[in-house]
Each structure stands twice: as structure tokens, then as C-alpha cells.
Coordinates of C-alpha atoms and ligand atoms in Angstrom, one line a residue:
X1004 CA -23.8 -10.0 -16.7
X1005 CA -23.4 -13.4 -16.5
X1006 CA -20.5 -15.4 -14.1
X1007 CA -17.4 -16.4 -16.6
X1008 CA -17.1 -19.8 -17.6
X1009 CA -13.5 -20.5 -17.6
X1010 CA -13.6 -22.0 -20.7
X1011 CA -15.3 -19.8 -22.7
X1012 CA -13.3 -18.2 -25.2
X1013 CA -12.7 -14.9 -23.8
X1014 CA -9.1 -13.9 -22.7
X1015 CA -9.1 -13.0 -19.0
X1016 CA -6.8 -10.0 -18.5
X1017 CA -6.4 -9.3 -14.7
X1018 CA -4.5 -6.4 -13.2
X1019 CA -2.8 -4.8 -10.0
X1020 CA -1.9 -0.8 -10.2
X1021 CA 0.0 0.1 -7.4
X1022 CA 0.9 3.4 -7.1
X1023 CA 4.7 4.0 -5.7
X1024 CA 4.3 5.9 -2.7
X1025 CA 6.1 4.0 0.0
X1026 CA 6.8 0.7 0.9
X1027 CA 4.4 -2.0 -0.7
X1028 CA 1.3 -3.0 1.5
X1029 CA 0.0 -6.5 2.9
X1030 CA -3.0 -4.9 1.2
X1031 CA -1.4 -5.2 -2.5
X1032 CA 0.1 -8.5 -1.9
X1033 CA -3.6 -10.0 -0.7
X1034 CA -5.4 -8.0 -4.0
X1035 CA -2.2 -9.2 -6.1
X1036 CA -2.6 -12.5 -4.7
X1037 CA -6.7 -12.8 -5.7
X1038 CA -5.8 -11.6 -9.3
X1039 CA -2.9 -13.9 -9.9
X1040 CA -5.0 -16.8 -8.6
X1041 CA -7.9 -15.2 -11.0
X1042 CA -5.5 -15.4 -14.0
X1043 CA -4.0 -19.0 -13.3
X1044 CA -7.1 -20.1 -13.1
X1045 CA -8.3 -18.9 -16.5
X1046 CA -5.0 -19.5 -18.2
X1047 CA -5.4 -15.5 -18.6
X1048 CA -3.0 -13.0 -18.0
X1049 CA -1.9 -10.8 -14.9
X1050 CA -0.5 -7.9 -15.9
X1051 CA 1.6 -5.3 -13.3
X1052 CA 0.5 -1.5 -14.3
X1053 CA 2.6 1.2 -12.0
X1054 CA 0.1 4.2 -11.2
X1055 CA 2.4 7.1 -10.9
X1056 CA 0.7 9.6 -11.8
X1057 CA 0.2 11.9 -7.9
X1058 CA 3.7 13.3 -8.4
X1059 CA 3.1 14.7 -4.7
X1060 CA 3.4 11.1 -3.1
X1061 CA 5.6 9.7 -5.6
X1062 CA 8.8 7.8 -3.7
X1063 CA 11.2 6.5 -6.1
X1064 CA 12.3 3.6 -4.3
X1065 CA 8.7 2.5 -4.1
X1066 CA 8.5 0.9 -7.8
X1067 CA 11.5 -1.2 -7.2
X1068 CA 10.4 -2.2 -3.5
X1069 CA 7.0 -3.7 -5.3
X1070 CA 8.8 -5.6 -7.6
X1071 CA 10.7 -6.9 -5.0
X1072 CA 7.7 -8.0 -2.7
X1073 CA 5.9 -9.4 -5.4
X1074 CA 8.9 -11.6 -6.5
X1075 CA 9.2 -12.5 -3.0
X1076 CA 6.0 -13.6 -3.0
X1077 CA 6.2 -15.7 -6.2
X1078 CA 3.2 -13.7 -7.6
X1079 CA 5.3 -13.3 -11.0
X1080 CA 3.3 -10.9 -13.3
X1081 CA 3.1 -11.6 -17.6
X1082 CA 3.5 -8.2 -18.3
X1083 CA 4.3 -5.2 -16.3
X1084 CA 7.1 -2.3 -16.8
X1085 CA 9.7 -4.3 -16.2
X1086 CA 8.8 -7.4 -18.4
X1087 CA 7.2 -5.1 -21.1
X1088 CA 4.4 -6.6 -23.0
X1089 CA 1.8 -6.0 -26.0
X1090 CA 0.0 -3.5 -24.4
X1091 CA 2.8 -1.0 -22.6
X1092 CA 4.0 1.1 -21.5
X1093 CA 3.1 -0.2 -17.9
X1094 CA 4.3 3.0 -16.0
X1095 CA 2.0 6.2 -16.4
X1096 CA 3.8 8.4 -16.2
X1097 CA 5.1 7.4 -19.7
X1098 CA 1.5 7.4 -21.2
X1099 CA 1.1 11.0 -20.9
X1100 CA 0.2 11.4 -24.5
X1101 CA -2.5 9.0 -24.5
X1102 CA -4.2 10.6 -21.9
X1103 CA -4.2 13.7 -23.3
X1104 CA -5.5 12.2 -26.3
X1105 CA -8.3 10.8 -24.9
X1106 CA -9.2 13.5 -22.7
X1107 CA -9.8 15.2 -26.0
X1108 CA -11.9 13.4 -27.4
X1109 CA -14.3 14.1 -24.3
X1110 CA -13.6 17.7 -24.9
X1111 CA -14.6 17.0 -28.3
X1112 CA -18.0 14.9 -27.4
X1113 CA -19.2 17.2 -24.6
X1114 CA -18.5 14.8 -21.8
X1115 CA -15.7 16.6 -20.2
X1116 CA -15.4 20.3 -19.7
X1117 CA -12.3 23.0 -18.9
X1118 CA -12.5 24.2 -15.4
X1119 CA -11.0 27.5 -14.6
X1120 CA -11.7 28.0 -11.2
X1121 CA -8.8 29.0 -9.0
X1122 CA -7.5 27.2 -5.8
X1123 CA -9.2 29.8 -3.7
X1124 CA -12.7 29.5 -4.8
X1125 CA -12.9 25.9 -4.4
X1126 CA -11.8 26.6 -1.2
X1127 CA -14.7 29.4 -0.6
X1128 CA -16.5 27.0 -1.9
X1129 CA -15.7 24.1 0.5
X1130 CA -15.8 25.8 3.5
X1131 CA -19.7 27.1 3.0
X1132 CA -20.6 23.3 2.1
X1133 CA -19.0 22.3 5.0
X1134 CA -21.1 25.1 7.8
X1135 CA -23.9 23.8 5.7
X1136 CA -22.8 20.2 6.4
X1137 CA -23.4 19.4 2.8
X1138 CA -20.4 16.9 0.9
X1139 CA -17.6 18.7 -0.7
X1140 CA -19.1 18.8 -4.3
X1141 CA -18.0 20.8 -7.3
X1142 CA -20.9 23.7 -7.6
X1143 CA -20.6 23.2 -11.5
X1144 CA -19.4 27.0 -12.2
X1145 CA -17.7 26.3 -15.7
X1146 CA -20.0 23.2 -16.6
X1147 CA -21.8 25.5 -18.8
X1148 CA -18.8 28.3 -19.9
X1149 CA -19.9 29.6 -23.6
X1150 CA -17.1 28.8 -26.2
X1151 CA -16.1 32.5 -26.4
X1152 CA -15.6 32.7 -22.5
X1153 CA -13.4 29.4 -22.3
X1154 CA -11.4 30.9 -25.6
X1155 CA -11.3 34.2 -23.9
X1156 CA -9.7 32.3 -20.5
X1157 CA -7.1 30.6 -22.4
X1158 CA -6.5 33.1 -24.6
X1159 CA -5.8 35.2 -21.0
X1160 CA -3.1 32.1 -20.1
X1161 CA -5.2 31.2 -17.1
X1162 CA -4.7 27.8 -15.9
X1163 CA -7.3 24.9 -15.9
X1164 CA -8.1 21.3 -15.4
X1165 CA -10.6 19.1 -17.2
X1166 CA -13.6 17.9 -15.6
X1167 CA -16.4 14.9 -16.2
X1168 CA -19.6 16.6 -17.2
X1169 CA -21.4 13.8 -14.4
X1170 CA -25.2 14.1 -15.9
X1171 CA -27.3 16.8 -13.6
X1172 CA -30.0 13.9 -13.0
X1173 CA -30.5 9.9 -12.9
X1174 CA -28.3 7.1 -11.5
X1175 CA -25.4 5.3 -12.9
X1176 CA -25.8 1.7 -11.6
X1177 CA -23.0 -1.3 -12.2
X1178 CA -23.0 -5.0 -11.3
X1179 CA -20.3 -5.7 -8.4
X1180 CA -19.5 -9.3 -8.7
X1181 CA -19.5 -10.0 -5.1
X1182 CA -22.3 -7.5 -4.1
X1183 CA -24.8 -7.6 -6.7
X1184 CA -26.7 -4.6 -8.4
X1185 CA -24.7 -1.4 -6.4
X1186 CA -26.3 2.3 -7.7
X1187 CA -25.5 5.4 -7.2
X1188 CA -27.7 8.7 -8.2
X1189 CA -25.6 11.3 -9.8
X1190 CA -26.4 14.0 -6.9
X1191 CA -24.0 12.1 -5.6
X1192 CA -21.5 12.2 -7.9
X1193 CA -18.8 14.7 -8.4
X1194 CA -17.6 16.3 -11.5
X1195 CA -14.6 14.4 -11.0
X1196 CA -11.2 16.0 -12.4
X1197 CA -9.8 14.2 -15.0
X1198 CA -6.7 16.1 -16.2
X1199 CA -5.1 18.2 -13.5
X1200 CA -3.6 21.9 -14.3
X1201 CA 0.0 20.2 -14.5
X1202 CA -1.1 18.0 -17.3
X1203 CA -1.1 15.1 -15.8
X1204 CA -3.8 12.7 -15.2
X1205 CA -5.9 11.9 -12.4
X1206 CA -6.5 8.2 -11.2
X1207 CA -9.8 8.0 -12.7
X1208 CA -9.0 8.9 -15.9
X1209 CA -5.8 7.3 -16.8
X1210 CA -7.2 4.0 -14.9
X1211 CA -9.9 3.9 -17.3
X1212 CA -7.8 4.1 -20.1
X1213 CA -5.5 2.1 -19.4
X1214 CA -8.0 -0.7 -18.1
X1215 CA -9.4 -0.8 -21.6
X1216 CA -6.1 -0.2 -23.7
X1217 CA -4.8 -2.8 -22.2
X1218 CA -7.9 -5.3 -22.6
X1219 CA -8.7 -5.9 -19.2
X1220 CA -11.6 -8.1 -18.8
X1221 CA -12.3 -7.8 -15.0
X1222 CA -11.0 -5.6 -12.7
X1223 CA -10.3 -6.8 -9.1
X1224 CA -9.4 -4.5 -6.5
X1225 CA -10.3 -3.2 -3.1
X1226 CA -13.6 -2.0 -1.8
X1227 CA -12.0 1.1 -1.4
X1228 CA -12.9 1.8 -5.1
X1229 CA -16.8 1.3 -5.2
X1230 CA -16.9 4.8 -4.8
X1231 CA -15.2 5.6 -7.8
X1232 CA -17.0 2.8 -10.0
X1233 CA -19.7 5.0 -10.8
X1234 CA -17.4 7.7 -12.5
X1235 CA -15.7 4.8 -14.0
X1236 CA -18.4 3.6 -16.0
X1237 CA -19.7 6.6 -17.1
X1238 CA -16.0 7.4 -18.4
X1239 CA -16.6 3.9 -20.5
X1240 CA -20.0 4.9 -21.4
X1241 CA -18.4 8.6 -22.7
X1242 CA -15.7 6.7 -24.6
X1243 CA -18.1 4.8 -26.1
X1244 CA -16.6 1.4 -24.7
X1245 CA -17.6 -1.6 -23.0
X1246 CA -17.0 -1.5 -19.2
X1247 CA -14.7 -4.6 -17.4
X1248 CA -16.3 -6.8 -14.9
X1249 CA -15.8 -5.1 -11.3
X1250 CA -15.0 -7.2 -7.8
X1251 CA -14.4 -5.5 -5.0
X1252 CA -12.7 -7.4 -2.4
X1253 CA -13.0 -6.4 1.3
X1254 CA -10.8 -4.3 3.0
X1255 CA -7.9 -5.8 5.8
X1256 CA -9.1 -4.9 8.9
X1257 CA -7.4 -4.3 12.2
X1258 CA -8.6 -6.5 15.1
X1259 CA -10.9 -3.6 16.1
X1260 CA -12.4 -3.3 12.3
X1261 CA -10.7 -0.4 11.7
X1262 CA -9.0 -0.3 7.8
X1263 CA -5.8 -1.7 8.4
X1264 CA -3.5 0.6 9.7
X1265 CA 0.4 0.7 10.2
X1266 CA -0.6 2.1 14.4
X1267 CA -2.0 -1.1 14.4
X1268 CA -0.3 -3.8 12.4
X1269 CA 2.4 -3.4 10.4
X1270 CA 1.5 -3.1 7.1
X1271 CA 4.8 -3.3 4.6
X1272 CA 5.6 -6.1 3.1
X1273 CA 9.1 -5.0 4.0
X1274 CA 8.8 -5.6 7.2
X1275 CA 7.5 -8.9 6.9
X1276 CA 10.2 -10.4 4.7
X1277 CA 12.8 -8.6 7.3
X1278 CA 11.2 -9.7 10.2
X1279 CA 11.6 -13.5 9.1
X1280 CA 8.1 -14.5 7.8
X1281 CA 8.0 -16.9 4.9
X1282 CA 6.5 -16.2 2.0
X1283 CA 5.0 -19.5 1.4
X1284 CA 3.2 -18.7 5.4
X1285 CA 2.2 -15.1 4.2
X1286 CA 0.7 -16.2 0.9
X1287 CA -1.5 -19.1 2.6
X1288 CA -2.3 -17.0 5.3
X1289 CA -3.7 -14.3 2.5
X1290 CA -5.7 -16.4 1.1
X1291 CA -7.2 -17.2 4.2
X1292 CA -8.5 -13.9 4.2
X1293 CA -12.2 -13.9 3.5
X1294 CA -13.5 -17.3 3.0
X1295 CA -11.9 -18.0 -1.0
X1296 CA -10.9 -21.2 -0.1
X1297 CA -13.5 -24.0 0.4
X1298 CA -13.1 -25.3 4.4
X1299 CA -13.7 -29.2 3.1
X1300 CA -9.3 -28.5 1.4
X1301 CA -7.1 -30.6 3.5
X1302 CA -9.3 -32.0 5.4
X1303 CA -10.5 -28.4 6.9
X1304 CA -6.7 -27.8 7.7
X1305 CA -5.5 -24.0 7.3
X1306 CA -2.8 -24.8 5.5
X1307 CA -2.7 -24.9 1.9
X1308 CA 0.1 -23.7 -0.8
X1309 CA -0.2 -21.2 -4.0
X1310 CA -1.0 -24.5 -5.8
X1311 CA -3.7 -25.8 -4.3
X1312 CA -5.0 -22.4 -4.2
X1313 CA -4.6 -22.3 -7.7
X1314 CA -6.6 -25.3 -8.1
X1315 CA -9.1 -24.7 -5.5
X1316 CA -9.8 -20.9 -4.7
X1317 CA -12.7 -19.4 -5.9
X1318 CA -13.2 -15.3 -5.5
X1319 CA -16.8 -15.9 -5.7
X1320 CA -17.0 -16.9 -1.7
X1321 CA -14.7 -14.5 -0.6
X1322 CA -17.4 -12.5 1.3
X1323 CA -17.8 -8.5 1.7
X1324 CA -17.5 -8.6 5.2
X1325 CA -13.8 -7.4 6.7
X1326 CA -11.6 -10.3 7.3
X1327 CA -9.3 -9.2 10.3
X1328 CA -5.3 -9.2 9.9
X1329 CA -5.0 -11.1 12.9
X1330 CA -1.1 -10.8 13.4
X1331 CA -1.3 -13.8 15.8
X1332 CA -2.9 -16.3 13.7
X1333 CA -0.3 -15.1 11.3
X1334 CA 2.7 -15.7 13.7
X1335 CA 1.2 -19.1 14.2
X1336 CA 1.0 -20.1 10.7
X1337 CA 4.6 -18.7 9.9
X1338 CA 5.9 -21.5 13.1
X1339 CA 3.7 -24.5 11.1
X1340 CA 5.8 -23.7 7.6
X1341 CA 9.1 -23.0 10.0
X1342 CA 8.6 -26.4 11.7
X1343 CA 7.8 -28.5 8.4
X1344 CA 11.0 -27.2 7.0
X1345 CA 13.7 -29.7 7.0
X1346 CA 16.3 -28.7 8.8
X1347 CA 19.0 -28.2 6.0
X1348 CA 16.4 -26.3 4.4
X1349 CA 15.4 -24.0 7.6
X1350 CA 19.4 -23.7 7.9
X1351 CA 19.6 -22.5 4.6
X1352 CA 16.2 -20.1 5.2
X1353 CA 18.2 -18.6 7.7
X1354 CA 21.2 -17.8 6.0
X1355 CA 19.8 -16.6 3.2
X1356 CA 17.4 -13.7 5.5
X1357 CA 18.7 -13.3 9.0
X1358 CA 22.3 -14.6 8.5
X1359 CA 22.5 -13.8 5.2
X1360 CA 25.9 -12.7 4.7
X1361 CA 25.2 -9.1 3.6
X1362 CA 23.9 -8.2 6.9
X1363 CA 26.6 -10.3 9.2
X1364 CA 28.9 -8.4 7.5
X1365 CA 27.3 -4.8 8.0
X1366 CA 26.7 -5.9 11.3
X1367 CA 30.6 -7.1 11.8
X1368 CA 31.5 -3.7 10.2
X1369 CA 29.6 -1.9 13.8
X1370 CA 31.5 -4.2 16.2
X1371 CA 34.9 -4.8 14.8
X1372 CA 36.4 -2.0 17.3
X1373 CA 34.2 -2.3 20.4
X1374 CA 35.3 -6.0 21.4
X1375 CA 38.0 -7.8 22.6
X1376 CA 37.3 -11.5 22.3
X1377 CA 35.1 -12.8 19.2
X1378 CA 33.1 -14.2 22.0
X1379 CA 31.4 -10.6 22.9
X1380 CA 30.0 -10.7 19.6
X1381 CA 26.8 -11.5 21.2
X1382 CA 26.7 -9.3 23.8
X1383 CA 26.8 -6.2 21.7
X1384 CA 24.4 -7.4 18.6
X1385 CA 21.4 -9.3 19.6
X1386 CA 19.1 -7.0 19.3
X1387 CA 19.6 -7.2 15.5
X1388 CA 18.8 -10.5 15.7
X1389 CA 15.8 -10.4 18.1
X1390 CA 12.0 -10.1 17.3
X1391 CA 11.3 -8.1 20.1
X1392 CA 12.9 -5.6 22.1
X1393 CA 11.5 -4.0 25.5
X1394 CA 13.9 -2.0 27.6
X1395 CA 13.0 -1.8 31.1
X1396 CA 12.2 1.8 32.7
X1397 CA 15.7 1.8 34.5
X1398 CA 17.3 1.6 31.1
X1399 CA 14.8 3.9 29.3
X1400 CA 13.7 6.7 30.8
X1401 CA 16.2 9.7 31.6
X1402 CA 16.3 11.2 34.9
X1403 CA 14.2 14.2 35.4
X1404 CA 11.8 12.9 32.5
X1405 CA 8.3 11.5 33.3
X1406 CA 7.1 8.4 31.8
X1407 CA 4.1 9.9 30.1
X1408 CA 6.4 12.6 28.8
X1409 CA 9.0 10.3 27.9
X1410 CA 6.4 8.0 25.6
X1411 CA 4.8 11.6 23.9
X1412 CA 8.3 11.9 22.7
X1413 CA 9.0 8.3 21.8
X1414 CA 5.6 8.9 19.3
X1415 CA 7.7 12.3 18.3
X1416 CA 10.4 10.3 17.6
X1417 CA 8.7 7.6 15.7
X1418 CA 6.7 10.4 13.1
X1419 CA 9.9 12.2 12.1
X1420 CA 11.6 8.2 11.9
X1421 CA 8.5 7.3 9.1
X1422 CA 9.2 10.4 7.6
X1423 CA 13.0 10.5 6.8
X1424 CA 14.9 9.1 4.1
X1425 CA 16.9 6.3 6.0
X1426 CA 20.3 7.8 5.8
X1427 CA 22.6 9.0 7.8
X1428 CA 22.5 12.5 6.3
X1429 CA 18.8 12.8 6.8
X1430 CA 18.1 10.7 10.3
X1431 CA 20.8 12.9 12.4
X1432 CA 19.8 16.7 11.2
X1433 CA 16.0 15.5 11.3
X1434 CA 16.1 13.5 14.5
X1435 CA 18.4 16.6 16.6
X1436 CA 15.9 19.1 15.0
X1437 CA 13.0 17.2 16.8
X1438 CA 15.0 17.3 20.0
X1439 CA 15.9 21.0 20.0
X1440 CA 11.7 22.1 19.1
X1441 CA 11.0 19.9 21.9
X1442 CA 13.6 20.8 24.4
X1443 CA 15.5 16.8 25.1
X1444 CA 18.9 17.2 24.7
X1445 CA 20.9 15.1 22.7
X1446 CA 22.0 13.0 25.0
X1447 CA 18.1 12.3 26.2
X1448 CA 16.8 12.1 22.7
X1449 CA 19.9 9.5 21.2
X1450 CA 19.5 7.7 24.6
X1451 CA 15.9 6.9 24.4
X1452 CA 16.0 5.6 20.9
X1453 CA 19.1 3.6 21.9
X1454 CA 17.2 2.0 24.7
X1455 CA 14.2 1.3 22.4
X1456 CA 16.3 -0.1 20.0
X1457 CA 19.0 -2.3 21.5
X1458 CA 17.3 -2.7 25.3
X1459 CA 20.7 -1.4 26.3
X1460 CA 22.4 1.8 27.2
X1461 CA 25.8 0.6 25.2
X1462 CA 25.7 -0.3 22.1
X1463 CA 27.3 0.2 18.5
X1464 CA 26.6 3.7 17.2
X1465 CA 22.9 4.4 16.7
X1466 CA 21.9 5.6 13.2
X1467 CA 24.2 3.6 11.9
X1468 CA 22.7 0.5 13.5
X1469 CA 18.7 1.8 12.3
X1470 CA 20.0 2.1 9.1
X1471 CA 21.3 -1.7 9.2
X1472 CA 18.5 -3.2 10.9
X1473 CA 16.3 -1.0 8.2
X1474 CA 13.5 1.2 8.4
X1475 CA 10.1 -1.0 8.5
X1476 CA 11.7 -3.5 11.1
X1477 CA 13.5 0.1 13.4
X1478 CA 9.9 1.5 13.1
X1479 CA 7.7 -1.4 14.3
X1480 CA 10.1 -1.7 16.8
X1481 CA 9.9 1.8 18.5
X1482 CA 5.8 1.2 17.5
X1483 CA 6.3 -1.8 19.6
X1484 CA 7.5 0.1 23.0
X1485 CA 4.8 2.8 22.7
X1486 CA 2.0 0.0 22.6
X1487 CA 3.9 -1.9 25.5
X1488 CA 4.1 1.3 27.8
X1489 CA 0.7 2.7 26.5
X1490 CA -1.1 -1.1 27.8
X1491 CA 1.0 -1.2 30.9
X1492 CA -0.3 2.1 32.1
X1493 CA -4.2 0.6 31.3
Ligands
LIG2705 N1 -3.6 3.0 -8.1 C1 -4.7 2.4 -7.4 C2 -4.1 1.9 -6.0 O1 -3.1 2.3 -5.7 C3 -5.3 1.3 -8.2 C4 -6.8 1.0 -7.8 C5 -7.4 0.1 -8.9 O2 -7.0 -1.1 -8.9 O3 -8.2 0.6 -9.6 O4 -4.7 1.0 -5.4

């Protein structure tokens, strides 16, 4: 395949397909980013596509929190659920239909087969390839069911998905446009499920659809995927359709190369807009990531705005190597865009995010009966207005507690914290239930939380005060402390 001239007269369609599962990731913002640049570029079109289909992970807040983070952003998308479009609809989970469609027609050609293996014998079968230390592969049991036995299983009601018939022998190989030539022998490839037993899709199926129903001409997204190219193209090669260009763009790592990871950064983009970063600092800092601007911009400065990158980025020098999420670097950059702001304009920054009415007034609600001049305000609400919080040992650990038994619970505390629905209806039963399995009594469990939150042993009510200082910016906050007390034991 040949690199794209951008002015050649093929439409570039470019797309992100987030799947709603919790809050957006630094990781969608920095593949968003890349495609919208892609699109500009090309006078093409970036499109928004919600991947809804794992009805297990599905959080209905999610969808709306994207939109949100994107707008934030400024990385406005041309068509999308929201916005609609030629080519919609943009949510999945409202494409059912098509799927099935097309899953037929693989049914129809051979290329896709009914699976009726139960739960338990993939299971059986899993565990032997695992004492054998072989990968977890499909053993191919109903690739080759005669008609009469598949009509004779349906006919008996039993339950099935649809698989890829992957062929026994050869290699599927596809062009990566970062990477080159990338193969991958079929041995290796699974006979991927493409309709699950609830009639929905999996990712691989309905991505592929959707890719080409909606005319996408390359598809950039995260190394992640390489994996599943393979399948993909084989699914275009079933279908009888000509494949996208792929990029895969290198993974966010943590400063120890690790994936990015929310133990070690935090990785919603909720947090970031609550904790006060701009999004003009977040963006340039993103497109730092992995070499796609040339060094010679600005005279080699680090600073450059969506419009320059627009004019100068090219995703042909990002390089596959993982750039680090270096939080510091990040902090640094966010002061430079802080600084340059005039200061009418950092006034009004401030009012509209960290003194934005809404949240003075939440915040006024917490306080109204626990003062007696306007001048305590302070004393009882800084820590909703402070980046950093550590409470000293006198103020956080109960009596009789140990510190290292103290910070196992603190790590208690902070799973059943990313796991609740921030109310107050959730957080109390959920957050005393923790304390009773673990033996801390109310008093020790509430205290400690207190402490890591406020720094203080006084302060307004507690769940009411997480919920207004909200979830991402409470729970990097109490991830905060554990790192703090982990180091100062090293
Ligand atoms: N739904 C996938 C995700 O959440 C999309 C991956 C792709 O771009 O193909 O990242």
C-alpha cells in the first residue's frame, strides 16, 4: 500500500470507538487526539462510534462523561451519536440488526460456524491447555458439525454463539503503517466468537462492520489491537471487502514501562479537568507523546497549540516505542499555559473550574452550620481546594492500629471507593460493610478516610464531602497517601 497523498481524491474517514465502561481515559484523548489531527489534516472526517456492545462492563454515565472530555478537549467529532451523521447509528447497541445480518451472510459463505459448546467444556478445555502450557485456543469441536447435527441442536433449543472459521493452515499478513509488513500464522489465531449466545456482537465483528459501513479509510488506534488485526482482515477478506489502512499507535506507559495504569498515574480524564489542568496544556502535552511533532516547531520549544499541530504533526514519526506519561513533565507544562494566561483570563479559568459557582455553593451548603464568623470559612474547606493532601501519623492512624495495618486497609478502602456508585446510598452501606469483614469500627474506618481526605480530624461530614470533591479527584487522593506511606517506609 502506498502512503496517502493528502490530496489525492480519496475521502479520509477517521474514527475513535470508545466503549463506555467508566470514566474516559488519557489513553482515548491521546488516540482521539492523533485521529482528529489525521482528519484536519486531510479535510476528512472524524467520526465518534460508541462500542457498547460488553453489556457486563457497560456504565451508563460513561457515554456522556466521553462526550464531555472530548468537548473539553476541543477534539469536536463530525459525526458521532450525538451529532448523527450519513452513516449512523453511532451507538452499537442500536445496530443489532446489522450484525446479525452480516453474521449471516458468513453463515451462508462457510466462513463462520454455530458453536454449541457449553461454558463447562471450554472450561475443561482451558484448564488442560493450560497444565500443558499451551495458549487458550478453541479445539475447533463444532468447526466441522454436519448440517443435520447443528439442525438437530437447535431444533433441541440448545444455546450457541457464532464463530470465525480462522483457515487450519497459512498466515494472514497486513501492512501496519508505522511497523511495516506484521504476520501472523493462523496456528495462532483463534476461532474468534463473533456473535455471543445473547445475540449480541463481539468487538471484532461489529468493529468490522461498522469500520466499513461507515467508510472508514484508516483506522488508528492503540497497539493494543495488533493482535486482533489478523482476525480483522480475514473478516474483510470473508465479506468480500477491501480492508482500511491500520496504525497502531504505542501504548502510554507508566514511568517504569508498564501500560499505563490508574496505581500509577491517574488515568481519567475526569480527574484531570477537576484537578485544574488546562486543556490547551493536556492536548500539547499529548501530542508530545511519541515524537509526531517535528523538534525544528518553535524553535525546538515544547510548546505548541492544536493549530500548529494541525499544520505540522505528522503520525508517520510517531515511533512504536512507549512514550512515558511522565506526570511531572505534565505538571510543568500545565504551570507554562497557567503563567501565559493573562490574568483576567487565569481569573476567569478559575472561576469557571475551581471557583466555579456550582461547587462554592455545594461547598457553602457543608459549612453553613459549623462556623461562626465568615472568616472560618477557610479553616474548615481547604482541602477542597488543595492539590495535595498528607495527614500526618498523629492525625491518621488510630490508636491500637499499626501503620502497616492501617495502609492494608486504606488500599481496602480505596478498592470498594473505585467500585461504588458515588452516592450517598451506595458509599455508606458499602464503605461500613468493608469495616465490619475487616473488623475497624466505624469510628476507625470514617476516621481514617477523614484524615486522608481533609488532613484533619474535624471537618464537614465525610461522604457528603467525597461526593462534592468527586470520585476521580477523592480516589487519587487516598492513591496519593498509600504511595506517600508505601515510599516513606522504603
Ligand atoms: N472499542 C475499542 C476500544 O475501546 C475500539 C478499538 C478500535 O479502535 O478498534 O478501544
Amino acid at each position: 500500500m502506498t502512503a496517502i497523498d493528502p490530496h489525492s481524491a480519496e475521502e479520509i474517514r477517521v474514527r475513535i470507538a470508545p466503549s463506555p465502561t467508566g470514566d474516559p481515559h488519557v489513553g482515548t484523548a491521546y488516540i482521539g487526539l492523533i485521529n482528529f489531527l489525521y482528519a484536519r489534516q486531510r479535510q476528512g472526517k472524524f467520526v465518534l462510534r460508541i462500542e457498547d456492545t460488553d453489556r457486563a462492563r457497560f456504565v451508563a454515565t460513561s457515554e456522556q462523561m466521553i462526550f464531555d472530555a472530548l468537548h473539553w478537549l476541543g477534539l469536536e467529532w463530525d459525526e458521532g451519536p450525538d451529532v448523527g451523521g450519513p452513516f449512523g447509528p453511532y451507538r452499537q447497541s442500536e445496530r443489532s440488526g446489522i450484525y446479525r445480518e452480516h453474521v449471516e451472510m458468513l453463515l451462508q459463505s462457510g466462513a463462520a460456524y454455530r458453536c454449541f459448546c457449553t461454558a463447562e467444556e471450554l472450561e475443561a478445555v482451558r484448564r488442560r491447555q493450560m497444565a500443558a502450557k499451551l495458549p487458550a485456543r478453541y479445539p475447533g469441536t463444532c468447526r466441522t458439525l454436519s448440517v443435520t447435527d447443528v439442525e438437530a441442536n437447535l431444533a433441541a433449543g440448545k444455546p450457541f454463539v457464532i464463530r470465525m472459521k480462522v483457515p487450519a493452515h497459512g498466515s494472514t499478513t497486513f501492512r501496519d503503517e508505522l511497523r511495516g509488513p506484521i504476520t501472523f500464522e493462523h496456528t495462532n489465531v483463534d476461532d474468534q466468537v463473533l456473535l455471543k449466545s445473547d445475540g449480541f456482537p463481539t468487538y471484532h465483528l461489529a468493529n468490522v462492520v461498522d469500520d466499513h459501513l461507515m467508510r472508514i479509510s484508516d483506522v488508528i488506534r492503540a497497539e493494543e489491537w495488533i493482535s486482533s488485526t489478523p482476525k480483522h482482515v480475514l473478516l474483510y477478506q470473508a465479506f468480500g471487502w477491501q480492508a482500511p489502512r491500520f496504525w497502531h499507535m504505542p501504548l502510554l506507559r507508566n514511568q517504569d514501562k508498564s501500560k499505563i495504569s490508574k496505581r500509577k498515574n491517574p488515568v481519567s480524564l475526569v480527574y484531570y479537568r477537576q484537578a485544574g489542568f488546562l486543556p490547551d496544556a493536556m492536548l500539547n502535552f499529548l501530542g508530545l507523546m511519541g515524537g509526531g511533532m517535528p523538534a525544528d516547531i518553535n524553535n525546538a520549544s515544547e510548546k505548541f497549540t492544536l493549530a500548529e499541530m494541525i499544520q505540522h504533526f505528522d503520525v508517520k514519526n510517531i515511533r512504536p516505542a512507549g512514550p512515558v506519561f511522565d506526570l511531572t513533565k505534565l505538571r510543568w507544562l500545565n504551570g507554562e499555559y497557567i503563567r501565559a494566561l493573562s490574568l483576567q483570563d487565569f481569573y476567569a479559568t478559575l472561576r469557571s473550574t475551581v471557583l466555579a459557582d456550582e461547587y462554592l455553593t455545594e461547598i457553602a451548603s457543608l459549612i453553613q452550620t459549623r462556623i461562626e464568623t465568615l472568616g472560618e470559612f477557610g479553616n474548615l474547606t481547604h482541602f477542597f481546594f488543595a492539590d495535595d493532601i498528607q495527614p500526618a501519623s498523629e492525625v491518621f492512624l488510630p490508636k491500637n492500629r499499626t501503620p502497616e495495618e492501617t495502609l492494608v486497609f486504606a488500599a481496602e478502602q480505596l478498592a470498594v471507593l473505585e467500585a461504588t456508585d458515588w452516592t450517598h446510598a451506595a458509599l455508606e452501606p458499602a464503605l461500613k460493610q468493608l469495616g465490619e469483614s475487616k473488623g475497624w469500627s466505624v469510628k476507625e474506618n470514617f476516621m481514617l478516610l477523614r484524615a486522608i481526605l481533609t488532613g484533619s480530624t474535624m471537618s464537614p461530614p465525610l461522604i457528603e464531602s467525597m461526593i462534592v470533591f468527586g470520585k476521580a479527584r477523592t480516589l487519587d487522593r487516598v492513591r496519593r497517601f498509600i504511595d506517600v506511606q508505601k515510599k516513606s517506609k522504603k
